[in-house]
Coordinates of C-alpha atoms in Angstrom, one line a residue:
A33 CA 130.4 -123.3 107.3
S34 CA 129.5 -126.3 109.5
P35 CA 131.4 -129.6 109.1
H36 CA 128.2 -131.1 107.6
S37 CA 127.4 -128.3 105.1
H38 CA 129.2 -130.1 102.3
Q39 CA 127.2 -133.3 102.7
P40 CA 124.7 -133.7 99.8
S41 CA 121.1 -133.6 101.0
S42 CA 117.8 -133.8 99.4
P43 CA 114.2 -132.5 99.3
T44 CA 112.0 -132.2 102.4
L45 CA 108.7 -130.5 103.1
V46 CA 109.5 -127.6 105.5
G47 CA 107.6 -124.5 106.4
S48 CA 108.5 -120.9 105.6
S49 CA 108.3 -119.5 109.1
D50 CA 111.5 -118.4 111.1
S51 CA 111.0 -121.2 113.6
R52 CA 111.0 -123.8 110.9
R53 CA 114.1 -122.3 109.2
T54 CA 115.9 -122.5 112.6
K55 CA 114.9 -126.1 113.1
R56 CA 116.1 -127.0 109.6
R57 CA 119.6 -125.5 110.3
E58 CA 119.7 -127.4 113.6
L59 CA 119.0 -130.6 111.8
Q60 CA 121.8 -129.9 109.4
L61 CA 124.2 -129.5 112.3
K62 CA 123.2 -132.8 113.8
P63 CA 122.6 -135.2 110.9
R64 CA 120.0 -138.0 111.3
P65 CA 118.1 -139.9 108.7
T66 CA 115.8 -137.1 107.5
M67 CA 115.3 -135.4 104.2
E68 CA 117.2 -132.3 105.4
N69 CA 120.5 -134.1 105.8
G70 CA 120.4 -136.5 102.9
G71 CA 118.7 -139.4 104.6
G72 CA 115.8 -139.3 102.1
H73 CA 117.5 -138.3 98.9
K74 CA 118.5 -142.0 98.5
V75 CA 114.9 -142.9 98.3
L76 CA 114.1 -140.4 95.5
D77 CA 117.3 -141.0 93.7
A78 CA 117.0 -144.8 93.8
F79 CA 113.5 -144.8 92.3
D80 CA 114.3 -142.1 89.7
S81 CA 117.2 -144.1 88.3
S82 CA 116.1 -147.7 89.0
K83 CA 115.9 -150.1 86.2
T84 CA 112.7 -152.0 85.4
R85 CA 112.3 -154.9 87.9
P86 CA 109.9 -157.8 88.5
F87 CA 108.2 -155.7 91.2
H88 CA 107.2 -153.1 88.6
F89 CA 105.4 -155.7 86.5
R90 CA 103.7 -157.1 89.6
A91 CA 102.6 -153.6 90.5
I92 CA 101.2 -153.1 86.9
V93 CA 99.2 -156.3 87.2
I94 CA 98.0 -155.7 90.8
A95 CA 97.0 -152.1 90.1
G96 CA 95.9 -152.8 86.6
M97 CA 93.5 -155.6 87.6
G98 CA 91.5 -153.0 89.4
F99 CA 91.1 -151.2 86.1
F100 CA 90.3 -154.5 84.4
T101 CA 87.4 -154.8 86.9
D102 CA 86.5 -151.2 86.6
A103 CA 86.1 -151.4 82.8
Y104 CA 84.3 -154.7 83.0
D105 CA 81.8 -153.5 85.5
L106 CA 81.2 -150.1 83.9
F107 CA 80.8 -151.3 80.3
S108 CA 79.1 -154.7 80.8
I109 CA 75.9 -152.9 81.8
S110 CA 75.5 -151.6 78.2
L111 CA 75.3 -155.2 77.1
C112 CA 72.5 -156.0 79.5
T113 CA 70.1 -153.0 79.1
K114 CA 68.3 -154.4 76.1
L115 CA 67.8 -157.7 77.8
L116 CA 66.5 -156.0 81.0
G117 CA 64.0 -154.1 78.9
R118 CA 62.7 -157.3 77.3
L119 CA 62.5 -159.1 80.7
Y120 CA 60.9 -156.5 82.9
Y121 CA 59.1 -154.0 80.6
F122 CA 57.3 -156.2 78.1
E123 CA 54.6 -154.1 76.4
G124 CA 53.3 -156.4 73.7
N125 CA 54.2 -154.1 70.8
K126 CA 54.6 -156.3 67.8
D127 CA 57.1 -154.0 66.1
R128 CA 59.3 -153.3 69.1
P129 CA 60.4 -155.4 72.1
G130 CA 60.1 -154.0 75.6
S131 CA 62.7 -151.4 76.6
L132 CA 63.7 -149.6 79.7
P133 CA 61.8 -146.4 80.4
P134 CA 63.9 -143.3 79.9
N135 CA 64.3 -142.6 83.6
V136 CA 65.2 -146.2 84.4
S137 CA 67.6 -146.5 81.5
A138 CA 69.4 -143.2 82.5
A139 CA 69.6 -144.5 86.1
V140 CA 71.0 -147.9 85.2
N141 CA 73.6 -146.5 82.8
G142 CA 74.6 -143.5 84.9
V143 CA 74.3 -144.5 88.6
A144 CA 77.7 -146.2 88.6
L145 CA 79.3 -143.1 87.1
C146 CA 77.8 -141.0 89.9
G147 CA 79.3 -143.4 92.4
T148 CA 82.6 -143.3 90.6
L149 CA 82.7 -139.5 90.8
A150 CA 82.1 -139.5 94.5
G151 CA 84.7 -142.3 95.1
Q152 CA 87.3 -140.4 93.1
L153 CA 87.0 -137.3 95.3
F154 CA 86.8 -139.2 98.6
F155 CA 89.6 -141.7 98.0
G156 CA 91.7 -139.1 96.3
W157 CA 91.6 -137.0 99.4
L158 CA 92.0 -140.0 101.7
G159 CA 95.1 -141.2 99.7
D160 CA 96.9 -138.0 100.6
K161 CA 95.6 -137.9 104.2
V162 CA 96.3 -141.4 105.4
G163 CA 98.4 -143.0 102.7
R164 CA 97.9 -144.6 99.3
K165 CA 98.3 -148.2 100.3
T166 CA 96.4 -147.8 103.5
V167 CA 93.0 -147.5 101.7
Y168 CA 94.0 -149.4 98.6
G169 CA 92.5 -152.7 99.7
Y170 CA 89.1 -151.2 100.6
T171 CA 88.3 -150.2 97.1
L172 CA 88.8 -153.7 95.9
I173 CA 86.6 -155.1 98.7
M174 CA 83.8 -152.8 97.6
M175 CA 84.1 -153.9 94.0
V176 CA 83.9 -157.6 94.9
I177 CA 80.9 -157.3 97.2
C178 CA 78.9 -154.9 95.0
S179 CA 79.7 -156.8 91.8
I180 CA 78.1 -159.9 93.3
A181 CA 75.2 -157.9 94.8
S182 CA 74.5 -156.3 91.5
G183 CA 73.2 -159.6 90.2
L184 CA 71.0 -160.3 93.2
S185 CA 67.4 -159.1 93.9
L186 CA 64.8 -160.1 96.4
T187 CA 62.0 -160.4 93.9
T188 CA 61.5 -160.4 90.1
E189 CA 59.2 -157.3 90.3
P190 CA 60.7 -154.7 87.9
K191 CA 60.9 -151.8 90.4
A192 CA 62.6 -154.0 93.1
V193 CA 65.1 -155.4 90.6
M194 CA 66.0 -151.9 89.2
T195 CA 66.2 -150.4 92.6
T196 CA 68.5 -153.1 93.9
L197 CA 70.6 -153.0 90.8
C198 CA 71.1 -149.2 90.9
F199 CA 71.8 -149.2 94.7
F200 CA 74.7 -151.7 94.4
R201 CA 76.0 -150.2 91.2
F202 CA 76.3 -146.8 92.9
W203 CA 78.5 -148.3 95.6
L204 CA 80.3 -150.4 93.0
G205 CA 81.1 -147.2 91.2
F206 CA 82.3 -145.7 94.5
G207 CA 84.9 -148.4 94.9
I208 CA 85.9 -148.1 91.2
G209 CA 86.3 -144.3 91.7
G210 CA 88.9 -144.9 94.4
D211 CA 91.0 -146.9 92.1
Y212 CA 91.6 -144.0 89.7
P213 CA 93.8 -141.7 91.9
L214 CA 95.3 -144.4 94.0
S215 CA 96.5 -146.7 91.2
A216 CA 97.8 -143.8 89.1
V217 CA 99.7 -142.2 92.0
I218 CA 101.1 -145.5 93.4
M219 CA 102.5 -146.4 90.0
A220 CA 103.9 -143.0 89.4
E221 CA 105.7 -143.0 92.7
Y222 CA 107.2 -146.4 92.2
A223 CA 108.4 -145.8 88.6
N224 CA 111.6 -144.3 87.3
K225 CA 111.6 -141.1 85.4
K226 CA 112.5 -142.7 82.0
T227 CA 109.7 -145.2 81.8
R228 CA 107.1 -143.7 84.2
G229 CA 104.7 -142.8 81.5
A230 CA 104.7 -146.4 80.1
F231 CA 104.1 -147.9 83.6
I232 CA 101.2 -145.7 84.4
S233 CA 99.7 -146.2 80.9
A234 CA 100.1 -150.0 81.3
V235 CA 98.0 -149.9 84.4
F236 CA 95.3 -147.9 82.6
A237 CA 95.6 -150.1 79.5
M238 CA 94.1 -153.0 81.6
Q239 CA 90.9 -151.1 81.1
G240 CA 91.0 -152.3 77.4
F241 CA 91.2 -155.9 78.5
G242 CA 88.3 -155.3 80.9
I243 CA 86.1 -154.0 78.0
L244 CA 87.2 -157.0 75.9
A245 CA 86.5 -159.4 78.7
S246 CA 83.0 -158.0 79.2
G247 CA 82.3 -158.7 75.6
I248 CA 83.8 -162.2 75.6
I249 CA 82.1 -163.3 78.9
S250 CA 78.8 -162.0 77.5
L251 CA 79.4 -163.9 74.2
M252 CA 80.1 -167.1 76.1
V253 CA 77.2 -166.8 78.4
S254 CA 74.7 -165.8 75.7
A255 CA 76.0 -168.5 73.3
G256 CA 75.6 -171.2 76.0
F257 CA 72.1 -170.1 76.9
R258 CA 71.2 -169.7 73.2
H259 CA 72.2 -173.2 72.5
K260 CA 70.5 -174.7 75.6
Y261 CA 67.3 -172.7 75.3
P262 CA 66.5 -172.0 71.6
A263 CA 63.7 -169.4 71.1
P264 CA 61.9 -167.8 68.1
A265 CA 62.5 -164.3 67.0
Y266 CA 60.4 -161.6 68.6
Q267 CA 58.4 -160.9 65.4
D268 CA 57.5 -164.6 65.2
D269 CA 56.4 -165.0 68.9
M270 CA 56.6 -162.0 71.2
V271 CA 56.3 -164.0 74.4
A272 CA 58.3 -167.1 73.6
S273 CA 61.2 -165.0 72.2
T274 CA 62.2 -164.2 75.8
V275 CA 62.8 -167.5 77.7
H276 CA 62.6 -167.4 81.5
Q277 CA 66.2 -168.6 81.8
A278 CA 67.3 -165.3 80.1
D279 CA 67.0 -163.7 83.6
Y280 CA 70.2 -165.6 84.6
V281 CA 72.2 -164.2 81.7
W282 CA 72.5 -160.6 82.8
R283 CA 73.1 -161.6 86.5
I284 CA 76.0 -163.9 85.5
I285 CA 77.5 -161.3 83.3
L286 CA 77.5 -158.6 86.0
M287 CA 78.5 -160.9 88.9
F288 CA 81.6 -162.2 87.0
G289 CA 83.2 -158.8 87.6
A290 CA 84.0 -159.9 91.2
V291 CA 86.3 -162.6 90.0
P292 CA 89.4 -160.7 88.8
A293 CA 89.2 -158.3 91.8
A294 CA 89.0 -161.1 94.3
L295 CA 92.0 -162.8 92.7
T296 CA 94.3 -159.8 93.3
Y297 CA 93.2 -158.7 96.7
Y298 CA 95.8 -160.6 98.6
W299 CA 98.7 -159.1 96.6
R300 CA 97.3 -155.6 96.8
I301 CA 97.2 -155.5 100.6
R302 CA 100.8 -156.8 100.7
M303 CA 102.1 -153.9 98.6
P304 CA 104.3 -151.5 100.7
E305 CA 103.4 -147.8 100.9
P306 CA 105.2 -145.9 98.1
P307 CA 108.5 -144.8 99.8
R308 CA 108.3 -141.5 98.0
Y309 CA 105.1 -140.7 99.9
T310 CA 106.5 -142.0 103.2
A311 CA 109.6 -139.8 102.9
L312 CA 108.1 -136.6 101.5
V313 CA 104.7 -136.5 103.1
K314 CA 104.9 -138.6 106.3
H315 CA 108.6 -137.6 106.9
D316 CA 109.4 -141.2 107.9
V317 CA 112.7 -141.6 106.0
E318 CA 113.8 -144.7 107.9
R319 CA 110.6 -146.6 106.9
A320 CA 110.8 -145.2 103.4
E321 CA 114.4 -146.6 103.0
R322 CA 113.3 -150.0 104.4
D323 CA 110.4 -150.2 101.9
A324 CA 112.5 -149.0 99.0
Q325 CA 115.1 -151.8 99.8
K326 CA 112.3 -154.4 99.7
V327 CA 111.2 -153.2 96.3
I328 CA 114.6 -152.6 94.7
G329 CA 116.9 -154.8 96.8
R330 CA 119.3 -153.6 99.5
E331 CA 122.4 -153.6 97.3
R332 CA 120.8 -152.2 94.2
F333 CA 119.2 -149.5 96.3
A334 CA 122.6 -148.2 97.4
V335 CA 124.1 -148.4 94.0
E336 CA 121.3 -146.7 92.1
A337 CA 120.9 -143.9 94.7
N338 CA 124.6 -143.2 94.4
L339 CA 124.5 -143.3 90.6
E340 CA 121.7 -140.7 90.4
Q341 CA 123.5 -138.5 92.9
E342 CA 126.8 -138.6 90.9
H343 CA 124.9 -137.5 87.7
R344 CA 123.4 -134.5 89.4
P345 CA 125.6 -131.4 89.1
R346 CA 127.3 -130.5 92.4
E347 CA 125.9 -127.0 92.5
R348 CA 122.4 -128.6 92.3
Q349 CA 122.6 -131.0 95.2
P350 CA 119.1 -130.8 96.8
V351 CA 118.8 -129.9 100.5
G352 CA 115.0 -129.5 100.9
V353 CA 111.7 -128.9 99.4
A354 CA 110.0 -126.0 101.1
E355 CA 106.6 -124.5 101.8
E356 CA 103.8 -126.9 102.8
W357 CA 101.1 -124.8 101.2
G358 CA 97.8 -126.6 100.7
L359 CA 95.3 -127.2 97.9
F360 CA 93.3 -124.0 98.6
S361 CA 96.3 -121.7 99.2
P362 CA 97.2 -118.7 96.9
E363 CA 100.6 -120.5 96.3
F364 CA 98.9 -123.5 94.8
A365 CA 96.6 -121.4 92.7
Q366 CA 99.5 -119.5 91.3
R367 CA 101.7 -122.5 90.6
H368 CA 99.2 -125.2 89.7
G369 CA 95.8 -123.6 89.3
L370 CA 96.0 -123.4 85.5
Q371 CA 97.3 -127.0 85.3
L372 CA 94.4 -128.2 87.5
V373 CA 92.0 -126.4 85.2
A374 CA 93.6 -127.9 82.1
T375 CA 93.6 -131.5 83.5
T376 CA 90.0 -131.3 84.7
T377 CA 88.7 -129.6 81.6
T378 CA 90.4 -132.0 79.1
W379 CA 89.3 -135.1 81.0
F380 CA 85.7 -133.7 81.2
L381 CA 85.5 -133.1 77.5
L382 CA 87.1 -136.4 76.6
D383 CA 84.7 -138.4 78.8
I384 CA 81.6 -136.8 77.2
A385 CA 82.7 -138.2 73.9
F386 CA 84.3 -141.5 75.1
Y387 CA 81.4 -142.7 77.3
S388 CA 78.8 -141.6 74.8
Q389 CA 80.5 -143.8 72.2
N390 CA 81.0 -146.8 74.5
L391 CA 77.7 -146.9 76.3
F392 CA 75.6 -146.4 73.3
Q393 CA 77.6 -147.9 70.5
K394 CA 74.9 -150.6 70.2
D395 CA 72.4 -147.9 69.3
V396 CA 74.7 -146.3 66.7
L397 CA 75.6 -149.7 65.1
T398 CA 71.9 -150.7 65.1
N399 CA 70.9 -147.5 63.4
V400 CA 73.3 -148.1 60.5
G401 CA 72.2 -151.7 60.3
W402 CA 75.4 -153.4 61.5
I403 CA 73.4 -155.0 64.3
P404 CA 70.0 -156.4 63.1
K405 CA 66.7 -154.9 64.2
A406 CA 65.7 -156.1 67.7
K407 CA 62.4 -157.6 66.4
T408 CA 64.3 -160.0 64.1
M409 CA 66.0 -161.6 67.1
N410 CA 65.1 -163.3 70.4
A411 CA 66.3 -161.8 73.7
I412 CA 69.5 -163.9 74.1
E413 CA 70.4 -163.6 70.4
E414 CA 70.3 -159.8 70.8
V415 CA 72.8 -160.0 73.7
Y416 CA 75.0 -162.2 71.6
R417 CA 75.0 -159.9 68.6
I418 CA 75.7 -156.7 70.7
S419 CA 78.5 -158.5 72.6
R420 CA 80.1 -159.6 69.3
A421 CA 80.1 -156.1 68.0
Q422 CA 81.7 -154.7 71.2
T423 CA 84.3 -157.5 71.2
L424 CA 85.4 -156.8 67.6
I425 CA 85.7 -153.1 68.2
A426 CA 87.6 -153.6 71.5
L427 CA 90.0 -156.2 69.8
C428 CA 90.6 -154.2 66.6
A429 CA 90.7 -150.6 67.9
T430 CA 90.4 -150.1 71.6
I431 CA 93.2 -152.3 72.9
P432 CA 95.7 -151.4 70.1
G433 CA 95.3 -147.8 71.0
Y434 CA 96.3 -148.3 74.6
W435 CA 99.4 -150.3 73.7
V436 CA 100.6 -147.9 71.0
T437 CA 100.4 -145.3 73.7
I438 CA 102.6 -147.4 76.1
A439 CA 105.2 -147.8 73.3
L440 CA 105.4 -144.1 72.5
I441 CA 104.5 -142.1 75.6
D442 CA 108.0 -141.8 76.9
I443 CA 109.4 -141.1 73.4
I444 CA 107.1 -138.4 72.0
G445 CA 105.5 -137.3 75.2
R446 CA 102.1 -137.1 76.9
V447 CA 100.9 -133.8 75.5
T448 CA 101.8 -134.7 71.9
I449 CA 99.8 -137.9 72.1
Q450 CA 96.9 -136.1 73.6
L451 CA 96.9 -133.5 70.8
I452 CA 97.1 -136.2 68.2
G453 CA 94.3 -138.1 69.8
F454 CA 91.9 -135.2 70.1
F455 CA 92.7 -134.0 66.6
C456 CA 92.0 -137.3 65.0
M457 CA 88.9 -137.9 67.1
T458 CA 87.6 -134.6 65.9
V459 CA 88.3 -135.4 62.2
F460 CA 86.8 -138.8 62.3
M461 CA 83.7 -137.7 64.2
F462 CA 83.0 -135.0 61.6
A463 CA 83.7 -137.5 58.9
L464 CA 81.0 -139.8 60.3
A465 CA 78.5 -137.1 61.1
I466 CA 78.4 -134.8 58.1
P467 CA 77.8 -137.5 55.4
Y468 CA 75.8 -139.6 57.9
D469 CA 73.1 -140.5 55.4
H470 CA 75.8 -141.9 53.1
W471 CA 77.0 -144.2 55.8
K472 CA 73.5 -145.6 56.5
Q473 CA 73.3 -147.1 53.0
K474 CA 73.9 -150.9 53.1
D475 CA 77.0 -150.9 50.9
N476 CA 78.7 -148.3 53.1
R477 CA 78.1 -149.9 56.6
I478 CA 81.5 -151.5 56.8
G479 CA 83.2 -148.2 56.1
F480 CA 81.1 -146.6 58.9
V481 CA 82.2 -149.3 61.4
V482 CA 85.9 -148.8 60.4
M483 CA 85.7 -145.1 60.8
Y484 CA 83.8 -145.4 64.1
S485 CA 86.4 -147.9 65.4
L486 CA 89.2 -145.4 64.5
T487 CA 87.6 -142.9 66.9
F488 CA 88.1 -145.5 69.7
F489 CA 91.7 -146.1 68.6
F490 CA 92.6 -142.4 68.8
A491 CA 90.7 -142.0 72.1
N492 CA 93.1 -144.6 73.6
F493 CA 96.1 -143.6 71.6
G494 CA 95.3 -140.1 72.9
P495 CA 93.4 -138.4 75.7
N496 CA 91.7 -141.4 77.3
T497 CA 95.2 -142.5 78.5
T498 CA 97.0 -139.3 78.8
T499 CA 94.3 -137.5 80.9
F500 CA 94.9 -140.4 83.4
V501 CA 98.7 -140.1 83.3
V502 CA 99.4 -136.4 83.5
P503 CA 97.6 -135.6 86.8
A504 CA 99.7 -138.2 88.5
E505 CA 102.9 -136.4 87.6
V506 CA 102.4 -132.6 87.7
F507 CA 101.2 -132.0 91.2
P508 CA 103.2 -132.0 94.5
A509 CA 103.3 -135.3 96.5
R510 CA 101.2 -134.0 99.4
V511 CA 98.2 -133.2 97.1
R512 CA 99.0 -135.5 94.2
S513 CA 96.2 -138.0 94.9
T514 CA 93.6 -135.3 95.7
C515 CA 94.4 -133.4 92.5
H516 CA 94.2 -136.6 90.4
G517 CA 90.9 -137.4 92.1
I518 CA 89.5 -134.0 91.2
S519 CA 90.7 -134.4 87.6
A520 CA 89.2 -137.8 87.4
A521 CA 85.9 -136.7 89.0
S522 CA 85.6 -133.9 86.4
G523 CA 86.0 -136.6 83.8
K524 CA 83.2 -138.6 85.3
A525 CA 81.0 -135.5 85.3
G526 CA 81.6 -135.5 81.6
A527 CA 80.8 -139.2 81.4
I528 CA 77.5 -138.6 83.3
I529 CA 76.6 -135.9 80.7
G530 CA 77.5 -138.3 78.0
A531 CA 75.5 -141.1 79.5
F532 CA 72.4 -139.1 80.2
G533 CA 72.6 -136.4 77.5
F534 CA 73.4 -138.7 74.5
L535 CA 70.5 -141.0 75.4
Y536 CA 68.1 -138.1 74.9
A537 CA 70.0 -136.1 72.2
A538 CA 70.4 -139.0 69.8
Q539 CA 66.7 -139.6 69.6
S540 CA 65.2 -139.0 66.2
K541 CA 63.7 -135.7 65.3
D542 CA 60.6 -137.5 64.2
K543 CA 58.5 -138.4 67.2
T544 CA 57.2 -141.5 65.6
Q545 CA 60.7 -142.9 65.4
T546 CA 61.8 -142.2 69.0
D547 CA 62.2 -144.9 71.6
P548 CA 59.1 -145.3 73.9
G549 CA 58.9 -142.6 76.5
Y550 CA 61.5 -140.3 74.9
P551 CA 60.9 -136.9 73.5
P552 CA 62.3 -136.0 70.0
G553 CA 66.0 -135.3 70.0
I554 CA 68.5 -133.8 67.6
G555 CA 69.2 -137.2 65.9
I556 CA 72.4 -139.3 65.8
K557 CA 73.9 -137.1 63.1
N558 CA 73.7 -133.9 65.0
A559 CA 74.7 -135.7 68.3
L560 CA 77.9 -136.9 66.5
I561 CA 78.6 -133.3 65.4
V562 CA 78.3 -132.1 69.0
L563 CA 80.8 -134.8 70.0
G564 CA 83.1 -133.6 67.3
V565 CA 83.0 -130.0 68.6
T566 CA 83.7 -131.4 72.1
N567 CA 86.8 -133.1 70.9
A568 CA 87.9 -129.9 69.1
L569 CA 87.7 -128.0 72.4
G570 CA 89.8 -130.6 74.1
F571 CA 92.5 -130.2 71.4
F572 CA 92.9 -126.5 72.0
I573 CA 92.8 -126.7 75.8
S574 CA 95.5 -129.4 75.8
W575 CA 98.1 -126.9 74.7
V576 CA 98.1 -125.5 78.3
L577 CA 99.3 -128.8 79.8
P578 CA 103.0 -129.1 80.9
E579 CA 105.1 -132.0 79.5
P580 CA 106.4 -134.3 82.3
K581 CA 108.4 -136.6 80.0
G582 CA 111.9 -137.4 81.3
K583 CA 111.5 -135.4 84.5
T584 CA 111.5 -136.6 88.1
L585 CA 108.1 -136.1 89.9
E586 CA 109.7 -133.2 91.9
E587 CA 110.8 -131.5 88.7
A588 CA 107.5 -132.1 86.9
S589 CA 105.5 -130.7 89.9
G590 CA 107.8 -127.6 90.2
E591 CA 108.2 -127.9 93.9
T592 CA 110.4 -125.4 95.7
V593 CA 113.8 -126.9 96.4
Q594 CA 116.7 -125.7 98.5
Y595 CA 120.2 -126.4 97.1
A596 CA 123.7 -126.5 98.6
P597 CA 126.0 -124.5 96.3
P598 CA 129.7 -125.4 96.0
E599 CA 130.7 -123.1 98.9
G600 CA 128.7 -125.3 101.2
R601 CA 126.2 -122.6 102.3
G602 CA 122.5 -123.5 102.1
E603 CA 120.5 -121.3 99.6
E604 CA 116.9 -121.5 98.6
I605 CA 116.1 -121.6 94.9
Q606 CA 112.6 -121.9 93.6
L607 CA 112.1 -124.1 90.6
P608 CA 110.0 -122.4 88.0
A609 CA 106.4 -123.7 87.8
P610 CA 106.0 -126.1 84.9
N611 CA 105.0 -124.4 81.6

């Protein structure tokens, strides 16, 4: 054995050809700061064993503020669509205020989701290709510019306003989409193995505060305009019920989404590249160690790296991660193909239900009478009432669900929480749908709202959070961002189906009761049954997912590792693919 063969080393990405094996042995004979001779294992060990530090909380806020903006921008539009209909599509119908035509409503609600899907795929791939931090600031720039531009239009002609709105909301969604894979992967690669789930979940939980903020800002703006510009109800005066100043309300609400994104831009561009990515993918161990020392501190970096190494059994000292197979290789399909199918399918099914509920909760709550009929309110009053309902649901159900997940995800595991969430969403959805006529009675409306809110709670204490967390943990570093982007894009495909499909499906079977321009649908009752079946499918598919709780990212992703046995002779051992 060589004099260096007893030195503990750690994972590297190396090829399987004879020339690469020869090069690896030469590197072991002449140590330098690489993964092969132990230069990089300090980076992995230090992060796997590091304690929670102020940097972790800063990273949660910096990455999470992107999700705050994401949720604000995506969900604030549902508060404005009724107002847009009154302003730009007034028809003079005494029983029903103006509303967006079906094609316009579908475009306004769904165009940002289409942009998000494209952004998730593009920035997910780019995050693996050029680096996570390298492109991280660009997503925020797009959010700031397009949030402001969403509230601008050259004229007040309906077609021009809707075209401008849809154009900028597509590119807003494109920037939002980039935040999904980048934020998840960055947080996963900075976190330790014991609390990684809570850190990633905390980033995603900022989405709940974004939903809450969209309701609160809408409440404040509409309350201010309602007080300043009082107007009669639509049924009393169709024209005067929509004051000209109402045109500023939706613009202010949408443009405010730029504020939180702009406030965190400086800190985002100052974040270092995750050292794990720099070491494993870019093979720049020296830079990875420097960046790790900035995050953890020079002294703590050395201490925690040594502690993790001491706790690893001697016969399992890592020497190198092998085989740089790509996303479309047979090796990836064999090891991770089923996992990618599971992460994409469960996210797809979840978002059909989740976005249907969120984007159209105003229609459901109006149908059961919790929000008054539109004709009994003026334009600004309607925005106020819808905002109040969304704010109450976010405060009482949506946000608590996120934070219960944070508290329990590293205790009971990701898959368990996902199974609980899908199961309870299925139960409550059927409990709402089957006796739907019972819930429509005036005395039972509060019970309906409570049950409806519980579906939001178990979405967030459940698959809405875990479908975001798991793809950031179970794939190899070199394709981690890409696979997360693919999983997230599949979710947005489900969201698009939810946004477009529910709009039509939930229409009444009676043509005289449908919204203007819509064909008869299957009714809200049957639409809720369909969502219940969707959640049930998600429950059964979730059993396929691996459980990353308590594992390092390398263990969770099942990467091939070469170990140095006690005799000091290098030997390749393949970790089994995650179950």
